[in-house]
Amino acid sequence: HGRVLAARWIVGGQGRVERNRNLGFDLRATLAPALSRRLLGDVEQEFTVGGGVALLTETPVRGTPSQRAEATASARWSYDRREGTSLVVDVQSRAYAGLGVSRLRTETDARLRRALWGDFTLGLTVFLSTDTRPPAGATTRGDVGVTTTFGWSF
């Protein structure tokens, strides 16, 4: 979420609470204030890039909880066509580089939603997470998933 400032600058942030035992953590809480810049923005699409510092608390599957700061960089492209058959595409990538630790995490989410007929929609979401140094207990360095949705707006 963010607030638009003058000249396409956006101040905002993100908060996340996650659990992914495959990546080795029972709890990961992230609070990431950021400054972003809208590079492209028109009626149908928008492209922004940003950066900041994230505060992270992580409880691994095995081991002791830790707190640290990470530098963040992000990019987001969204397309929203409402004329004719509605189509919404949203792709966001984030990178987290450990400060004082050689660790890089990435997260990418891509969402597609298309109107079928009337108020019915079909959606597809793909996510990808990677970690160069996952916590103890991790069974993998990356995770990928795909979901589909069938929706109705009223």
PDB file of C-alpha atoms in Angstrom:
ATOM      1  CA  HIS A   1       0.000   0.000   0.000  1.00  0.00           C
ATOM      2  CA  GLY A   2       1.202   3.489  -0.613  1.00  0.00           C
ATOM      3  CA  ARG A   3       0.553   7.180  -0.907  1.00  0.00           C
ATOM      4  CA  VAL A   4       1.373   9.060  -4.090  1.00  0.00           C
ATOM      5  CA  LEU A   5       3.622  12.081  -3.632  1.00  0.00           C
ATOM      6  CA  ALA A   6       4.564  14.705  -6.218  1.00  0.00           C
ATOM      7  CA  ALA A   7       6.237  13.724  -9.504  1.00  0.00           C
ATOM      8  CA  ARG A   8       5.263  10.022  -9.489  1.00  0.00           C
ATOM      9  CA  TRP A   9       6.954   9.171  -6.195  1.00  0.00           C
ATOM     10  CA  ILE A  10       5.118   6.787  -3.851  1.00  0.00           C
ATOM     11  CA  VAL A  11       5.809   6.229  -0.165  1.00  0.00           C
ATOM     12  CA  GLY A  12       4.383   3.033   1.253  1.00  0.00           C
ATOM     13  CA  GLY A  13       5.213  -0.343   2.544  1.00  0.00           C
ATOM     14  CA  GLN A  14       4.289  -3.922   2.958  1.00  0.00           C
ATOM     15  CA  GLY A  15       3.689  -6.263   5.845  1.00  0.00           C
ATOM     16  CA  ARG A  16       3.695 -10.045   5.469  1.00  0.00           C
ATOM     17  CA  VAL A  17       3.249 -12.993   7.796  1.00  0.00           C
ATOM     18  CA  GLU A  18       4.130 -16.362   6.289  1.00  0.00           C
ATOM     19  CA  ARG A  19       4.638 -20.021   7.103  1.00  0.00           C
ATOM     20  CA  ASN A  20       6.471 -22.394   4.761  1.00  0.00           C
ATOM     21  CA  ARG A  21       7.984 -25.500   6.330  1.00  0.00           C
ATOM     22  CA  ASN A  22       9.527 -26.535   2.962  1.00  0.00           C
ATOM     23  CA  LEU A  23      11.611 -23.335   3.053  1.00  0.00           C
ATOM     24  CA  GLY A  24      12.498 -24.037   6.689  1.00  0.00           C
ATOM     25  CA  PHE A  25      10.414 -21.592   8.727  1.00  0.00           C
ATOM     26  CA  ASP A  26       7.366 -21.856  10.955  1.00  0.00           C
ATOM     27  CA  LEU A  27       6.915 -18.077  11.025  1.00  0.00           C
ATOM     28  CA  ARG A  28       8.350 -15.208   8.996  1.00  0.00           C
ATOM     29  CA  ALA A  29       7.074 -11.707   9.691  1.00  0.00           C
ATOM     30  CA  THR A  30       8.291  -8.878   7.467  1.00  0.00           C
ATOM     31  CA  LEU A  31       7.659  -5.145   7.749  1.00  0.00           C
ATOM     32  CA  ALA A  32       9.060  -3.230   4.784  1.00  0.00           C
ATOM     33  CA  PRO A  33       8.589   0.532   4.385  1.00  0.00           C
ATOM     34  CA  ALA A  34       9.641   1.636   0.895  1.00  0.00           C
ATOM     35  CA  LEU A  35       9.975   4.500  -1.547  1.00  0.00           C
ATOM     36  CA  SER A  36       8.841   3.763  -5.106  1.00  0.00           C
ATOM     37  CA  ARG A  37       8.752   5.567  -8.428  1.00  0.00           C
ATOM     38  CA  ARG A  38       6.061   5.111 -11.061  1.00  0.00           C
ATOM     39  CA  LEU A  39       7.920   4.876 -14.375  1.00  0.00           C
ATOM     40  CA  LEU A  40       4.853   4.194 -16.501  1.00  0.00           C
ATOM     41  CA  GLY A  41       1.298   5.048 -15.692  1.00  0.00           C
ATOM     42  CA  ASP A  42      -1.668   5.421 -17.992  1.00  0.00           C
ATOM     43  CA  VAL A  43      -5.313   4.389 -18.056  1.00  0.00           C
ATOM     44  CA  GLU A  44      -4.596   0.656 -18.502  1.00  0.00           C
ATOM     45  CA  GLN A  45      -1.136  -0.073 -17.128  1.00  0.00           C
ATOM     46  CA  GLU A  46       1.418   0.909 -14.531  1.00  0.00           C
ATOM     47  CA  PHE A  47       5.072   0.022 -13.900  1.00  0.00           C
ATOM     48  CA  THR A  48       6.795   0.916 -10.625  1.00  0.00           C
ATOM     49  CA  VAL A  49      10.184   0.192  -9.058  1.00  0.00           C
ATOM     50  CA  GLY A  50      11.149   0.734  -5.448  1.00  0.00           C
ATOM     51  CA  GLY A  51      13.435  -0.010  -2.584  1.00  0.00           C
ATOM     52  CA  GLY A  52      13.847   0.232   1.144  1.00  0.00           C
ATOM     53  CA  VAL A  53      14.850  -1.668   4.251  1.00  0.00           C
ATOM     54  CA  ALA A  54      12.811  -4.577   5.626  1.00  0.00           C
ATOM     55  CA  LEU A  55      12.716  -5.678   9.249  1.00  0.00           C
ATOM     56  CA  LEU A  56      12.417  -9.458   9.494  1.00  0.00           C
ATOM     57  CA  THR A  57      11.623 -11.870  12.313  1.00  0.00           C
ATOM     58  CA  GLU A  58      12.027 -15.529  11.454  1.00  0.00           C
ATOM     59  CA  THR A  59      11.282 -18.651  13.489  1.00  0.00           C
ATOM     60  CA  PRO A  60      12.947 -21.629  11.796  1.00  0.00           C
ATOM     61  CA  VAL A  61      11.633 -25.190  11.900  1.00  0.00           C
ATOM     62  CA  ARG A  62      14.841 -26.124  13.744  1.00  0.00           C
ATOM     63  CA  GLY A  63      16.951 -23.583  15.583  1.00  0.00           C
ATOM     64  CA  THR A  64      16.443 -20.296  17.367  1.00  0.00           C
ATOM     65  CA  PRO A  65      14.391 -17.323  16.163  1.00  0.00           C
ATOM     66  CA  SER A  66      16.284 -14.422  14.610  1.00  0.00           C
ATOM     67  CA  GLN A  67      15.694 -10.771  13.769  1.00  0.00           C
ATOM     68  CA  ARG A  68      17.558  -8.832  11.102  1.00  0.00           C
ATOM     69  CA  ALA A  69      17.349  -6.094   8.506  1.00  0.00           C
ATOM     70  CA  GLU A  70      17.369  -6.661   4.755  1.00  0.00           C
ATOM     71  CA  ALA A  71      17.729  -4.268   1.836  1.00  0.00           C
ATOM     72  CA  THR A  72      14.773  -4.561  -0.528  1.00  0.00           C
ATOM     73  CA  ALA A  73      14.189  -3.899  -4.213  1.00  0.00           C
ATOM     74  CA  SER A  74      10.924  -4.400  -6.048  1.00  0.00           C
ATOM     75  CA  ALA A  75       9.295  -4.051  -9.442  1.00  0.00           C
ATOM     76  CA  ARG A  76       5.599  -4.250 -10.304  1.00  0.00           C
ATOM     77  CA  TRP A  77       3.739  -4.190 -13.601  1.00  0.00           C
ATOM     78  CA  SER A  78      -0.037  -4.168 -13.746  1.00  0.00           C
ATOM     79  CA  TYR A  79      -2.422  -4.107 -16.675  1.00  0.00           C
ATOM     80  CA  ASP A  80      -6.159  -3.566 -16.281  1.00  0.00           C
ATOM     81  CA  ARG A  81      -8.353  -3.521 -19.384  1.00  0.00           C
ATOM     82  CA  ARG A  82     -12.036  -2.933 -18.658  1.00  0.00           C
ATOM     83  CA  GLU A  83     -13.174  -2.294 -22.254  1.00  0.00           C
ATOM     84  CA  GLY A  84     -14.744  -5.316 -23.960  1.00  0.00           C
ATOM     85  CA  THR A  85     -13.649  -8.518 -22.279  1.00  0.00           C
ATOM     86  CA  SER A  86     -12.067  -7.543 -18.960  1.00  0.00           C
ATOM     87  CA  LEU A  87      -8.444  -8.609 -18.450  1.00  0.00           C
ATOM     88  CA  VAL A  88      -6.323  -7.947 -15.360  1.00  0.00           C
ATOM     89  CA  VAL A  89      -2.607  -8.889 -15.142  1.00  0.00           C
ATOM     90  CA  ASP A  90      -0.417  -8.137 -12.133  1.00  0.00           C
ATOM     91  CA  VAL A  91       3.256  -9.197 -11.830  1.00  0.00           C
ATOM     92  CA  GLN A  92       5.358  -8.254  -8.805  1.00  0.00           C
ATOM     93  CA  SER A  93       8.934  -9.277  -7.921  1.00  0.00           C
ATOM     94  CA  ARG A  94      10.772  -8.520  -4.696  1.00  0.00           C
ATOM     95  CA  ALA A  95      14.372  -9.176  -3.684  1.00  0.00           C
ATOM     96  CA  TYR A  96      15.637  -9.141  -0.105  1.00  0.00           C
ATOM     97  CA  ALA A  97      19.399  -8.954   0.484  1.00  0.00           C
ATOM     98  CA  GLY A  98      20.577  -9.662   4.025  1.00  0.00           C
ATOM     99  CA  LEU A  99      22.475  -6.780   5.638  1.00  0.00           C
ATOM    100  CA  GLY A 100      25.575  -8.219   7.284  1.00  0.00           C
ATOM    101  CA  VAL A 101      24.723 -11.740   6.034  1.00  0.00           C
ATOM    102  CA  SER A 102      25.306 -13.207   2.580  1.00  0.00           C
ATOM    103  CA  ARG A 103      21.712 -14.214   1.899  1.00  0.00           C
ATOM    104  CA  LEU A 104      19.392 -13.331  -0.975  1.00  0.00           C
ATOM    105  CA  ARG A 105      15.683 -14.096  -1.028  1.00  0.00           C
ATOM    106  CA  THR A 106      13.353 -13.468  -3.963  1.00  0.00           C
ATOM    107  CA  GLU A 107       9.582 -13.596  -4.304  1.00  0.00           C
ATOM    108  CA  THR A 108       7.598 -13.298  -7.527  1.00  0.00           C
ATOM    109  CA  ASP A 109       3.821 -13.349  -7.862  1.00  0.00           C
ATOM    110  CA  ALA A 110       1.921 -13.239 -11.150  1.00  0.00           C
ATOM    111  CA  ARG A 111      -1.874 -12.989 -11.362  1.00  0.00           C
ATOM    112  CA  LEU A 112      -4.142 -13.145 -14.389  1.00  0.00           C
ATOM    113  CA  ARG A 113      -7.924 -12.671 -14.302  1.00  0.00           C
ATOM    114  CA  ARG A 114     -10.146 -12.687 -17.367  1.00  0.00           C
ATOM    115  CA  ALA A 115     -13.874 -12.143 -17.694  1.00  0.00           C
ATOM    116  CA  LEU A 116     -15.607 -15.108 -19.296  1.00  0.00           C
ATOM    117  CA  TRP A 117     -19.191 -13.965 -19.645  1.00  0.00           C
ATOM    118  CA  GLY A 118     -21.254 -11.594 -17.605  1.00  0.00           C
ATOM    119  CA  ASP A 119     -19.886 -11.417 -14.066  1.00  0.00           C
ATOM    120  CA  PHE A 120     -17.993 -14.752 -14.226  1.00  0.00           C
ATOM    121  CA  THR A 121     -14.172 -14.720 -14.265  1.00  0.00           C
ATOM    122  CA  LEU A 122     -11.340 -17.205 -14.585  1.00  0.00           C
ATOM    123  CA  GLY A 123      -8.067 -16.556 -12.753  1.00  0.00           C
ATOM    124  CA  LEU A 124      -4.567 -17.971 -12.614  1.00  0.00           C
ATOM    125  CA  THR A 125      -1.930 -17.208  -9.968  1.00  0.00           C
ATOM    126  CA  VAL A 126       1.707 -18.342 -10.058  1.00  0.00           C
ATOM    127  CA  PHE A 127       4.202 -17.742  -7.255  1.00  0.00           C
ATOM    128  CA  LEU A 128       7.910 -18.433  -6.928  1.00  0.00           C
ATOM    129  CA  SER A 129      10.103 -18.049  -3.810  1.00  0.00           C
ATOM    130  CA  THR A 130      13.855 -18.649  -3.592  1.00  0.00           C
ATOM    131  CA  ASP A 131      16.382 -18.424  -0.771  1.00  0.00           C
ATOM    132  CA  THR A 132      20.167 -18.786  -1.159  1.00  0.00           C
ATOM    133  CA  ARG A 133      20.590 -19.675   2.543  1.00  0.00           C
ATOM    134  CA  PRO A 134      17.339 -21.113   3.889  1.00  0.00           C
ATOM    135  CA  PRO A 135      16.979 -21.714   7.639  1.00  0.00           C
ATOM    136  CA  ALA A 136      17.909 -25.066   9.181  1.00  0.00           C
ATOM    137  CA  GLY A 137      15.229 -27.637   8.479  1.00  0.00           C
ATOM    138  CA  ALA A 138      14.475 -26.467   4.942  1.00  0.00           C
ATOM    139  CA  THR A 139      13.867 -29.221   2.410  1.00  0.00           C
ATOM    140  CA  THR A 140      14.426 -26.959  -0.593  1.00  0.00           C
ATOM    141  CA  ARG A 141      15.857 -23.573  -1.632  1.00  0.00           C
ATOM    142  CA  GLY A 142      12.799 -22.633  -3.661  1.00  0.00           C
ATOM    143  CA  ASP A 143       9.060 -23.052  -3.802  1.00  0.00           C
ATOM    144  CA  VAL A 144       6.656 -22.675  -6.715  1.00  0.00           C
ATOM    145  CA  GLY A 145       2.895 -22.915  -6.862  1.00  0.00           C
ATOM    146  CA  VAL A 146      -0.023 -22.426  -9.217  1.00  0.00           C
ATOM    147  CA  THR A 147      -3.660 -21.819  -8.345  1.00  0.00           C
ATOM    148  CA  THR A 148      -6.717 -21.355 -10.513  1.00  0.00           C
ATOM    149  CA  THR A 149      -9.937 -19.620  -9.595  1.00  0.00           C
ATOM    150  CA  PHE A 150     -13.421 -19.400 -11.003  1.00  0.00           C
ATOM    151  CA  GLY A 151     -15.243 -16.360  -9.711  1.00  0.00           C
ATOM    152  CA  TRP A 152     -18.519 -14.515  -9.811  1.00  0.00           C
ATOM    153  CA  SER A 153     -18.981 -10.838  -8.953  1.00  0.00           C
ATOM    154  CA  PHE A 154     -22.306  -9.580  -7.694  1.00  0.00           C
TER     155      PHE A 154
END
